[in-house]
Amino acid sequence: MEGFVFPNEGIIEWELAIVIYPYITGLVAGAFVVSSLYHVFGMKALKPVARFSLVTALAFLLVAPMPLMSHLGRPERALEIFLTPNLNSAMSAFGYIWLMYLLLVLVETWLVFRPDIVRYARSDDGMKKAIYSVLALGVYDLSEEALAVDRKLIKVLAFIGIPAAFLLHGYVGFIFGAIKANPWWSTPLMPIIFLASAIVSGIALLIVLYVVACKIRNRPLDYHCLRALALWLGGFLSFSVVLEGLEIFSMLYESEESWGIISELVTRKISASYFGVQFVMGSVLPLFVLGGSEIMRLKEPTRTAFSCLSAMLILIGVFAMRWNVVIGGQLMSKSLRGFTSYDPPLWGINGIVVAAGFVALPFVILAIITHFLPPWQEEAKSPPRRKLSF
Amino acid sequence: MKISRRDFIKTGAGGVLGGVVAYSLPSILRILAQPGNAELPVSAAVIGEPQWEKHHWGFIADTEKCIGCGRCVVACKQENKVPWDEEYNRTWVERYVITEDGETLVDSPNAGRDGFAEATKNSEYQNLEIRKSFFVPKLCNQCEQPPCVTVCPVGATYRTKDGVVLVNQEHCIGCRYCVQACPYGARYMLPDAAQTHFGQVRVVDKCTWCYHRIQKGLLPACVEVCPVGARVFGDMRDPESPVRKILREKRVYVLKPDLGTEPKVYYVGFEKGVH
């Protein structure tokens, strides 16, 4: 503790779990946008990751509410948010938005994978046949007309899914941006900043996951696809950096009463995670690496290595951004006269171990989904009797 | 088995609708079972019952009178079973020290609970040229436009008709969005210790202006014990109430007026830099 903080501010109320939550929903939104770039906008280059990005979004979406639930003082009352919502509260929208989005992603995933499911249900036997028969939901029609209807529905859902993904994550930004009590949070830019960084983190995640998955499966990388992803990543990253820079710059330029404490926050209290990790390591450096490897006409494997490196840096940088917003905003006293401190504990429900578990869980779910529904186009076409490996 | 897409969607939609109806049945029944408040006969309002419409409470905190003894903090903790530790407070006292070169120093050791005479920080002030020093009592402002009520996702915190912001602790889910939304640091979450605060744990708590006392015509505990009359409580609808009297006689200020929360704790003797 340093300077003066209101006595009740001695305890940080929103801890590590609330850093994890916007991080995970951001990855959902970003991954979904990639899948929609193919399904709606017909970016053929992204075909190799189109289905994979959809199940990635699903895997992370399933985990998104868990850190929130775990962080409630009374998790057993969590359903009240559905049953007795206060519609003036931005937070009360969470349940509905999440549920709507989950339904949308589930239906789209089912439609996208339906031909595979039907094929597996017809050719497998035993336990597997049972699983796929359940997944088929009794619909076995694979005629050309039926598939045409499917494709149309997929396109519509993927189209609706874009504003829905924006809503899901823009809403998270609004949760913070609409708190006038906290000058570090209170800016109408917040939803857009969260959205931009969400898309950035989602694309970065897909680059890393795609490369890792190809290595595990021992398949050649589709460089065309990776290059498209890297370009989208660079584009959205530039946009995101400009927004984040604009936010702090206008605070500096306007120099309101709160600027004194905010400047101390960013230059002393969170300088390492803000300037060091979020800006330099997580934004500026990857921008140079991505741009440089595009300009220098590197060989494909080298370029891939560089985009992969940038993607990993960005994933760390976006996490730092979530930390700087959520924790940074609470370090600063609303008296504008001092700082409290926060070091996450290792153990316990709000500890680092549990938080790491929440981050790891979507990958486990993703592995299970891709085991039963291989999203790789070439594998899905191969004879269904083959072992369905990751 | 062969099901057409149309049939599949029909059955599916029916199932979802049925689920929604079945799930909402308990809450519908609960609403139906409650007697409508509007139907209560007027004669039912006997003495001792809440008379919502009759009052609109207000509070004066006089920084020119407060001596920083901390009795208000102790009385509040005892009356409302607030945890004794310094991070849990419905009310607290801040000390402002302004030096001759214009620097403002603020502290509130143990939230002012033990007074300031023995405070360890006092040595830091020894060699300073002090222009002036004063105490500022803090408590919930019971805002007319309370941001905490706006953000509560389940409507557990609400404003009564006589203008006090309360928390239904049987309903609070402990998300602490209201703690973030309060610009004054007036809210806190009760710790996981059942000995304190009437068995409520891990829900948000705040100053109620001793709602249980003022309903019976008593004063809030902090007002009751203040030895110098630095805390004044009363009905703003009553022209003769002490609050109205001070509002007539003195110029007052509220905390963070720029946020548009319309606080109802009026401060006498205001100084720049008091948030």
XYZ file of C-alpha atoms in Angstrom:
665
model
C 0.000 0.000 0.000
C 1.220 3.443 -0.841
C -0.212 6.917 -0.248
C -3.830 6.972 0.852
C -6.473 4.475 -0.196
C -10.009 4.330 1.144
C -10.034 1.783 3.970
C -12.359 -0.591 2.082
C -10.001 -0.585 -0.907
C -7.397 -2.590 1.002
C -8.778 -5.737 -0.610
C -8.666 -6.193 -4.399
C -12.153 -7.378 -5.306
C -11.712 -8.622 -8.879
C -8.807 -10.992 -8.931
C -7.008 -13.247 -11.378
C -10.186 -15.034 -12.513
C -11.556 -11.731 -13.801
C -8.346 -11.278 -15.805
C -8.760 -14.748 -17.298
C -12.401 -14.236 -18.241
C -12.004 -11.416 -20.790
C -8.902 -13.183 -22.081
C -10.880 -16.335 -22.848
C -13.915 -14.588 -24.347
C -11.539 -12.541 -26.473
C -10.038 -15.716 -27.891
C -13.565 -16.946 -28.663
C -14.455 -13.792 -30.552
C -11.189 -13.800 -32.487
C -11.372 -17.459 -33.456
C -14.963 -17.060 -34.586
C -14.079 -14.092 -36.757
C -11.477 -16.222 -38.556
C -14.020 -18.933 -39.235
C -16.480 -16.337 -40.511
C -13.888 -14.811 -42.817
C -14.043 -18.126 -44.666
C -17.707 -19.054 -44.231
C -19.157 -15.605 -44.940
C -16.581 -13.669 -46.866
C -15.241 -16.634 -48.789
C -11.552 -16.125 -47.939
C -10.451 -19.336 -49.600
C -6.962 -19.070 -48.155
C -8.366 -19.653 -44.680
C -10.086 -22.896 -45.625
C -7.546 -25.125 -43.810
C -8.380 -23.473 -40.485
C -12.051 -22.589 -41.086
C -13.531 -25.598 -39.317
C -10.737 -25.728 -36.791
C -11.319 -22.112 -35.772
C -14.993 -22.847 -35.256
C -14.364 -25.698 -32.811
C -11.660 -23.591 -31.142
C -14.244 -20.881 -30.545
C -16.618 -23.512 -29.161
C -14.015 -24.979 -26.815
C -13.134 -21.606 -25.327
C -16.754 -20.492 -25.198
C -17.648 -23.484 -23.033
C -15.021 -22.436 -20.484
C -15.724 -18.674 -20.587
C -18.272 -18.527 -17.736
C -16.280 -20.795 -15.412
C -13.822 -18.204 -14.043
C -16.751 -15.835 -13.515
C -18.738 -18.440 -11.617
C -15.772 -19.426 -9.502
C -15.183 -15.824 -8.571
C -18.697 -15.102 -7.302
C -19.013 -14.731 -3.557
C -22.049 -17.005 -3.742
C -21.649 -19.219 -6.821
C -24.730 -21.196 -5.797
C -26.793 -18.108 -6.633
C -25.277 -17.717 -10.116
C -28.531 -18.637 -11.872
C -30.196 -15.574 -10.360
C -28.563 -13.660 -13.187
C -31.007 -15.474 -15.523
C -33.994 -15.587 -13.178
C -34.009 -12.099 -11.651
C -31.953 -9.953 -13.991
C -31.712 -6.220 -13.415
C -31.850 -5.126 -17.015
C -30.209 -1.788 -16.213
C -27.060 -3.680 -15.395
C -24.628 -4.381 -18.191
C -23.591 -7.518 -16.367
C -27.091 -8.979 -16.372
C -26.785 -9.334 -20.148
C -23.911 -11.760 -19.763
C -25.972 -14.902 -19.331
C -28.240 -14.148 -22.254
C -25.501 -13.080 -24.643
C -23.369 -16.061 -23.735
C -26.249 -18.520 -24.060
C -27.368 -17.097 -27.392
C -23.848 -17.215 -28.710
C -23.321 -20.753 -27.438
C -26.475 -21.914 -29.242
C -25.357 -20.190 -32.404
C -21.885 -21.727 -32.349
C -23.270 -25.164 -31.461
C -25.759 -25.118 -34.322
C -23.194 -23.837 -36.785
C -20.680 -26.469 -35.687
C -23.293 -29.180 -36.039
C -24.214 -28.035 -39.540
C -20.584 -27.750 -40.611
C -19.721 -31.216 -39.328
C -23.003 -32.908 -40.194
C -21.788 -34.666 -43.325
C -18.851 -36.113 -41.376
C -21.058 -37.117 -38.472
C -23.474 -38.941 -40.760
C -20.616 -40.717 -42.538
C -19.074 -41.828 -39.239
C -22.459 -42.889 -37.872
C -23.028 -45.084 -40.887
C -19.621 -46.691 -41.079
C -18.316 -46.971 -37.524
C -19.503 -49.569 -35.104
C -19.919 -50.128 -31.394
C -19.450 -47.213 -29.027
C -18.366 -44.848 -31.782
C -21.431 -45.561 -33.886
C -23.588 -44.797 -30.874
C -21.808 -41.481 -30.234
C -22.093 -40.350 -33.838
C -25.697 -41.488 -34.078
C -26.519 -39.302 -31.084
C -24.579 -36.408 -32.621
C -26.477 -36.860 -35.900
C -29.706 -36.013 -34.030
C -31.621 -38.314 -36.321
C -30.906 -36.342 -39.463
C -29.189 -38.502 -42.074
C -30.161 -36.653 -45.215
C -26.981 -35.955 -47.184
C -28.612 -35.229 -50.512
C -27.285 -32.339 -52.528
C -30.390 -30.236 -51.771
C -30.034 -30.860 -48.052
C -26.366 -29.912 -48.105
C -27.183 -26.767 -50.068
C -29.641 -25.768 -47.348
C -26.942 -26.530 -44.758
C -24.458 -24.306 -46.534
C -26.959 -21.492 -46.685
C -27.735 -21.854 -42.968
C -24.024 -21.941 -42.133
C -23.506 -18.733 -44.021
C -26.402 -17.045 -42.244
C -25.239 -18.235 -38.832
C -21.643 -17.245 -39.501
C -22.933 -13.859 -40.575
C -25.082 -13.354 -37.484
C -22.186 -14.727 -35.484
C -19.936 -11.788 -36.281
C -22.066 -9.126 -34.574
C -22.806 -11.700 -31.869
C -19.088 -12.211 -31.268
C -18.623 -8.460 -31.237
C -21.464 -8.173 -28.762
C -19.998 -10.884 -26.535
C -16.677 -9.147 -26.302
C -17.641 -5.526 -26.788
C -19.907 -6.121 -23.842
C -16.937 -7.156 -21.716
C -15.257 -3.881 -22.588
C -18.426 -2.033 -21.696
C -18.462 -3.660 -18.238
C -15.264 -1.735 -17.537
C -15.753 1.273 -19.778
C -19.062 2.193 -18.171
C -17.689 2.510 -14.617
C -17.438 6.248 -14.096
C -16.042 5.702 -10.607
C -12.791 4.453 -12.123
C -10.974 6.928 -14.386
C -8.645 4.204 -15.714
C -11.630 2.242 -17.013
C -14.149 4.897 -17.863
C -13.789 5.532 -21.584
C -16.159 4.830 -24.458
C -13.149 3.461 -26.336
C -13.031 0.493 -23.977
C -15.449 -1.825 -25.873
C -13.622 -1.183 -29.155
C -10.229 -1.661 -27.541
C -11.369 -4.978 -26.083
C -12.823 -6.025 -29.404
C -9.723 -5.199 -31.415
C -7.423 -6.977 -28.987
C -9.846 -9.910 -28.910
C -9.634 -10.411 -32.653
C -5.862 -10.026 -32.497
C -5.550 -12.642 -29.761
C -7.890 -15.061 -31.564
C -5.956 -14.951 -34.820
C -2.674 -15.291 -32.942
C -4.026 -18.321 -31.101
C -5.068 -19.952 -34.363
C -1.645 -19.453 -35.910
C 0.013 -21.130 -32.943
C -2.576 -23.901 -32.696
C -2.526 -24.624 -36.412
C 1.246 -24.938 -36.513
C 1.299 -27.104 -33.387
C -1.544 -29.292 -34.676
C 0.216 -29.828 -38.017
C 3.410 -30.772 -36.215
C 1.556 -33.243 -33.990
C -0.280 -34.736 -36.965
C 2.894 -34.689 -39.000
C 1.224 -32.907 -41.873
C 2.678 -30.201 -44.098
C 1.724 -26.633 -43.265
C -0.408 -24.683 -45.676
C 1.800 -21.622 -46.076
C -0.785 -19.798 -48.090
C -3.204 -20.023 -45.176
C -0.562 -19.057 -42.599
C 0.413 -16.037 -44.620
C -3.204 -14.898 -44.843
C -3.553 -15.320 -41.088
C -0.348 -13.364 -40.479
C -1.574 -10.527 -42.678
C -4.917 -10.334 -40.893
C -3.048 -10.463 -37.611
C -0.824 -7.561 -38.595
C -3.786 -5.517 -39.778
C -5.874 -5.962 -36.662
C -2.814 -5.515 -34.461
C -2.047 -2.120 -36.011
C -5.638 -1.066 -35.393
C -5.500 -2.324 -31.813
C -2.200 -0.583 -31.028
C -3.498 2.705 -32.417
C -6.613 2.489 -30.254
C -4.691 1.650 -27.092
C -2.224 4.418 -27.802
C -5.037 6.860 -28.490
C -6.645 6.053 -25.170
C -3.580 6.834 -23.070
C -2.596 9.770 -25.251
C -5.937 11.516 -24.872
C -5.768 10.966 -21.114
C -2.333 12.585 -21.111
C -3.418 15.417 -23.370
C -6.597 16.238 -21.474
C -4.729 15.914 -18.159
C -7.795 15.814 -15.983
C -7.551 15.589 -12.236
C -7.139 11.825 -12.444
C -4.131 12.035 -14.766
C -1.754 12.484 -11.844
C -2.551 9.070 -10.431
C -2.936 7.397 -13.839
C 0.482 8.572 -14.972
C 1.955 7.152 -11.780
C 0.073 3.922 -12.374
C 1.468 3.393 -15.863
C 4.966 4.702 -15.246
C 5.578 3.069 -11.879
C 2.989 0.574 -10.716
C 2.327 -1.386 -13.887
C 5.112 -0.014 -16.066
C 6.609 -3.456 -16.719
C 3.371 -5.129 -17.732
C 2.050 -2.011 -19.501
C 4.941 -0.544 -21.466
C 7.153 -3.606 -21.308
C 4.823 -6.494 -22.061
C 1.642 -4.982 -23.505
C 3.173 -2.318 -25.721
C 6.751 -3.205 -26.599
C 6.825 -7.000 -26.377
C 3.202 -7.699 -27.227
C 2.466 -5.053 -29.849
C 5.359 -3.082 -31.316
C 7.822 -5.958 -31.574
C 5.361 -8.371 -33.255
C 4.318 -5.588 -35.619
C 7.918 -5.144 -36.722
C 8.503 -8.869 -36.975
C 5.311 -9.446 -38.979
C 5.934 -6.456 -41.206
C 9.617 -7.244 -41.592
C 9.121 -10.859 -42.567
C 6.589 -9.734 -45.166
C 8.899 -7.103 -46.642
C 12.080 -9.164 -46.561
C 10.640 -11.967 -48.705
C 11.818 -14.662 -46.342
C 11.493 -18.330 -47.134
C 8.187 -19.823 -46.055
C 9.442 -21.901 -43.100
C 11.380 -18.918 -41.719
C 8.426 -16.639 -42.206
C 6.193 -19.151 -40.450
C 8.617 -19.326 -37.552
C 8.510 -15.545 -37.277
C 4.713 -15.316 -37.471
C 4.489 -18.055 -34.880
C 6.861 -16.139 -32.623
C 4.880 -12.922 -33.129
C 1.646 -14.759 -32.389
C 3.043 -16.075 -29.109
C 4.271 -12.629 -28.108
C 0.867 -11.192 -28.947
C -0.900 -13.823 -26.853
C 1.240 -12.801 -23.888
C 0.754 -9.121 -24.677
C -3.025 -9.387 -24.796
C -2.998 -11.215 -21.487
C -0.933 -8.356 -20.069
C -3.503 -5.921 -21.461
C -6.306 -7.715 -19.598
C -4.193 -7.662 -16.449
C -3.380 -3.973 -16.814
C -7.031 -3.080 -17.216
C -8.562 -5.332 -14.565
C -5.868 -5.287 -11.887
C -4.354 -1.923 -12.836
C -7.707 -0.220 -12.430
C -8.090 -1.599 -8.951
C -4.557 -0.832 -7.767
C -5.398 2.840 -8.078
C -7.432 4.286 -5.210
C -10.652 6.107 -6.031
C -9.365 8.769 -3.652
C -6.797 9.422 -6.437
C -4.206 9.565 -3.662
C -2.546 6.191 -3.539
C -2.219 2.578 -4.541
C -3.060 -0.731 -3.042
C -1.113 -3.844 -4.024
C -1.954 -7.244 -5.418
C 0.031 -10.437 -5.739
C -2.057 -13.413 -6.824
C -1.709 -16.370 -4.450
C -0.433 -19.642 -5.857
C -3.123 -21.877 -4.350
C -6.777 -21.465 -3.581
C -9.786 -20.773 -5.763
C -8.380 -17.384 -6.771
C -4.830 -18.649 -7.137
C -2.491 -19.005 -10.074
C -2.907 -22.780 -10.280
C -6.680 -22.642 -10.685
C -6.372 -19.772 -13.173
C -3.869 -21.797 -15.201
C -6.379 -24.635 -15.102
C -9.048 -22.383 -16.610
C -6.663 -21.413 -19.404
C -5.643 -25.023 -20.015
C -9.160 -26.464 -19.979
C -10.240 -25.151 -23.423
C -7.235 -26.895 -24.980
C -8.310 -30.188 -23.410
C -11.865 -29.677 -24.665
C -10.494 -28.775 -28.093
C -8.426 -31.953 -28.184
C -11.521 -34.006 -27.341
C -13.655 -32.279 -29.969
C -11.032 -32.652 -32.683
C -10.634 -36.296 -31.734
C -14.279 -37.016 -32.433
C -14.766 -34.465 -35.187
C -11.497 -33.972 -37.055
C -11.777 -30.470 -38.472
C -9.047 -31.047 -41.024
C -10.619 -31.084 -44.425
C -8.322 -33.652 -45.988
C -8.725 -36.050 -43.094
C -12.482 -35.761 -43.066
C -12.568 -36.855 -46.682
C -10.411 -39.921 -46.131
C -12.020 -43.319 -45.439
C -13.973 -43.135 -42.187
C -12.563 -46.421 -40.823
C -9.216 -44.734 -40.294
C -8.090 -43.975 -36.794
C -9.313 -40.548 -35.832
C -6.201 -39.053 -34.394
C -5.643 -35.490 -33.322
C -35.590 -43.800 -38.194
C -35.930 -40.972 -40.655
C -36.958 -37.517 -39.541
C -37.370 -34.670 -41.933
C -35.624 -31.421 -41.126
C -38.965 -29.713 -40.630
C -40.041 -32.283 -38.057
C -36.710 -32.114 -36.336
C -36.915 -28.345 -35.944
C -40.532 -28.592 -34.791
C -39.753 -31.177 -32.123
C -36.632 -29.315 -31.057
C -38.431 -25.995 -30.736
C -41.219 -27.673 -28.762
C -38.678 -29.177 -26.400
C -36.931 -25.851 -25.818
C -40.246 -24.063 -25.198
C -41.348 -26.780 -22.788
C -38.065 -26.506 -20.919
C -38.380 -22.751 -20.556
C -41.951 -23.032 -19.253
C -41.081 -25.814 -16.816
C -38.042 -23.955 -15.556
C -39.793 -20.642 -14.995
C -42.785 -22.251 -13.234
C -41.318 -21.920 -9.698
C -40.641 -18.198 -10.068
C -44.068 -17.585 -11.621
C -45.697 -19.379 -8.692
C -43.546 -17.403 -6.286
C -44.727 -14.125 -7.805
C -48.366 -15.252 -7.755
C -48.093 -16.357 -4.128
C -46.944 -12.924 -2.948
C -49.712 -10.628 -1.779
C -49.847 -7.419 -3.775
C -48.561 -4.506 -1.700
C -50.981 -2.120 -3.370
C -53.948 -3.964 -1.893
C -52.927 -3.335 1.718
C -55.494 -1.149 3.487
C -54.187 2.210 4.691
C -55.111 1.346 8.256
C -52.515 -1.426 8.182
C -49.809 1.229 8.462
C -49.427 1.229 12.236
C -46.674 2.879 14.237
C -43.426 1.007 13.843
C -44.149 -0.015 10.282
C -42.013 1.513 7.550
C -43.567 4.700 6.255
C -41.746 4.926 2.965
C -43.425 7.921 1.408
C -43.374 10.120 4.504
C -39.630 10.670 4.778
C -36.671 11.528 2.677
C -33.564 11.157 4.771
C -30.526 13.390 4.628
C -27.167 13.587 6.408
C -24.785 16.389 7.350
C -21.101 15.765 8.014
C -19.437 18.787 9.573
C -15.685 18.779 8.964
C -15.367 21.887 11.104
C -16.674 20.029 14.152
C -15.246 16.526 13.767
C -12.443 15.831 16.250
C -11.439 12.442 14.885
C -12.206 10.489 18.054
C -13.442 7.502 16.036
C -16.381 6.731 18.299
C -18.670 6.716 15.265
C -16.597 3.983 13.641
C -16.683 1.831 16.762
C -20.399 2.403 17.330
C -21.141 1.467 13.729
C -19.092 -1.712 13.926
C -20.846 -2.754 17.117
C -24.351 -1.814 16.058
C -24.139 -3.433 12.626
C -21.783 -6.293 13.457
C -19.253 -5.018 10.934
C -15.999 -7.017 10.988
C -13.505 -5.338 13.281
C -10.616 -5.363 10.762
C -9.694 -2.150 9.016
C -10.678 -3.330 5.507
C -14.360 -3.600 6.407
C -16.153 -0.362 7.133
C -19.579 1.149 6.800
C -18.143 4.411 8.002
C -14.666 5.763 8.589
C -12.821 8.996 9.371
C -10.073 10.556 7.252
C -7.525 13.065 8.450
C -6.388 15.795 6.086
C -3.164 17.656 6.763
C -2.320 20.554 4.455
C 1.207 21.926 4.688
C 2.316 25.498 4.121
C 3.710 24.576 0.719
C 0.289 23.337 -0.313
C 0.836 19.595 -0.084
C -2.167 17.565 1.054
C -1.526 14.483 3.197
C -4.348 12.096 3.980
C -4.517 9.096 6.262
C -7.040 6.977 8.078
C -5.199 4.565 10.395
C -7.481 1.584 11.146
C -10.190 3.550 9.361
C -10.134 6.020 12.251
C -11.496 3.333 14.555
C -8.940 4.002 17.307
C -8.851 7.762 16.883
C -5.794 9.642 15.734
C -4.059 10.610 18.989
C -1.907 7.496 19.167
C -1.633 6.912 15.456
C 1.824 5.741 14.401
C 1.795 8.086 11.434
C 1.839 11.139 13.671
C 5.637 11.183 13.794
C 5.675 11.862 10.046
C 3.942 15.148 10.638
C 6.367 16.313 13.347
C 8.676 18.419 11.229
C 6.153 19.760 8.749
C 4.932 23.320 8.582
C 1.242 22.671 8.789
C -1.204 25.194 7.415
C -4.287 23.389 8.600
C -5.616 20.003 9.520
C -9.128 18.604 9.758
C -11.110 15.383 9.867
C -13.612 14.172 7.287
C -16.183 11.562 8.320
C -17.109 9.243 5.458
C -20.069 6.958 4.954
C -22.430 5.912 2.189
C -23.813 8.980 0.430
C -27.124 7.218 -0.322
C -26.946 8.819 -3.775
C -30.111 9.919 -5.527
C -28.598 8.435 -8.696
C -26.727 5.469 -7.251
C -24.345 3.835 -9.759
C -24.159 0.748 -7.524
C -27.882 0.089 -7.996
C -27.579 0.497 -11.765
C -24.874 -2.115 -12.126
C -26.191 -4.854 -9.807
C -26.906 -7.717 -12.232
C -29.605 -9.323 -10.073
C -31.239 -6.280 -8.513
C -30.049 -7.245 -5.031
C -29.170 -3.668 -4.202
C -31.935 -1.119 -4.412
C -33.077 2.287 -3.282
C -35.898 2.539 -0.780
C -38.650 5.094 -1.272
C -37.262 7.145 1.595
C -33.964 7.379 -0.225
C -31.646 4.811 1.358
C -29.649 2.326 -0.705
C -29.819 -1.183 0.755
C -28.517 -4.637 -0.135
C -30.686 -7.732 -0.013
C -27.998 -10.043 1.288
C -30.168 -13.105 0.781
C -30.129 -12.348 -2.932
C -26.660 -10.843 -3.547
C -24.491 -13.162 -5.655
C -21.226 -11.541 -4.569
C -20.068 -10.369 -7.995
C -18.844 -7.069 -6.505
C -19.664 -5.004 -9.561
C -21.289 -2.511 -7.151
C -18.042 -2.230 -5.187
C -16.318 -1.233 -8.425
C -19.093 1.180 -9.366
C -19.177 3.100 -6.069
C -16.973 6.186 -6.501
C -16.659 6.630 -2.730
C -15.334 3.254 -1.618
C -18.394 2.810 0.586
C -18.955 -0.877 -0.188
C -17.097 -4.019 0.770
C -17.625 -7.748 0.677
C -18.199 -9.533 3.970
C -15.457 -12.053 4.736
C -16.006 -15.747 5.115
C -16.367 -15.542 8.894
C -19.813 -16.393 10.181
C -19.289 -14.787 13.608
C -19.747 -11.315 12.199
C -22.668 -9.640 10.546
C -25.657 -11.810 11.364
C -24.240 -14.890 9.681
C -24.027 -13.315 6.224
C -20.844 -14.213 4.376
C -19.330 -13.404 0.968
C -22.022 -10.881 0.083
C -21.690 -7.133 -0.229
C -22.363 -4.894 2.756
C -22.637 -1.153 3.118
C -23.838 1.668 5.343
C -27.640 1.772 5.647
C -27.799 4.919 7.770
C -28.874 2.340 10.373
C -32.098 1.708 8.526
C -33.347 -0.568 11.293
C -32.982 2.308 13.779
C -34.325 5.194 11.725
C -37.459 3.189 10.956
C -38.172 3.308 14.697
C -37.476 7.001 14.994
C -33.970 6.479 16.409
C -30.819 8.109 15.077
C -28.106 6.213 13.204
C -25.569 4.814 15.697
C -22.759 7.085 14.459
C -24.930 10.186 14.878
C -26.066 9.029 18.286
C -22.540 8.711 19.693
C -20.846 11.704 18.057
C -19.741 13.874 21.022
C -19.493 17.101 19.038
C -22.477 16.952 16.697
C -20.356 16.586 13.610
C -22.854 14.091 12.235
C -26.423 15.249 11.840
C -29.282 13.160 10.560
C -32.832 14.037 9.688
C -35.790 14.154 7.377
C -35.373 16.519 4.464
C -39.157 16.669 4.056
C -39.518 18.121 7.552
C -38.767 21.887 7.515
C -37.928 21.717 11.226
C -35.427 18.859 10.978
C -31.839 19.653 11.999
C -30.642 18.742 8.517
C -32.933 21.277 6.905
C -31.821 23.887 9.443
C -28.139 23.446 8.589
C -28.881 23.391 4.869
C -30.582 26.758 5.345
C -27.754 28.281 7.336
C -24.581 26.885 5.828
C -23.046 26.460 2.450
C -22.494 22.773 1.822
C -20.745 20.580 -0.678
C -21.002 16.974 -1.767
C -18.234 14.549 -2.739
C -17.378 14.136 -6.449
C -20.356 16.212 -7.667
C -19.062 15.957 -11.241
C -20.034 12.274 -11.393
C -23.717 13.136 -11.217
C -24.499 10.688 -8.422
C -26.361 13.330 -6.355
C -25.041 12.360 -2.909
C -27.159 13.039 0.156
C -24.324 13.446 2.657
C -23.747 17.190 2.725
C -20.359 18.396 3.946
C -19.928 21.573 5.915
C -16.490 23.171 5.655
C -15.238 21.937 2.375
C -11.673 21.935 1.127
C -10.269 21.385 -2.354
C -8.884 17.905 -2.757
C -11.393 16.125 -0.506
C -12.839 13.327 -2.612
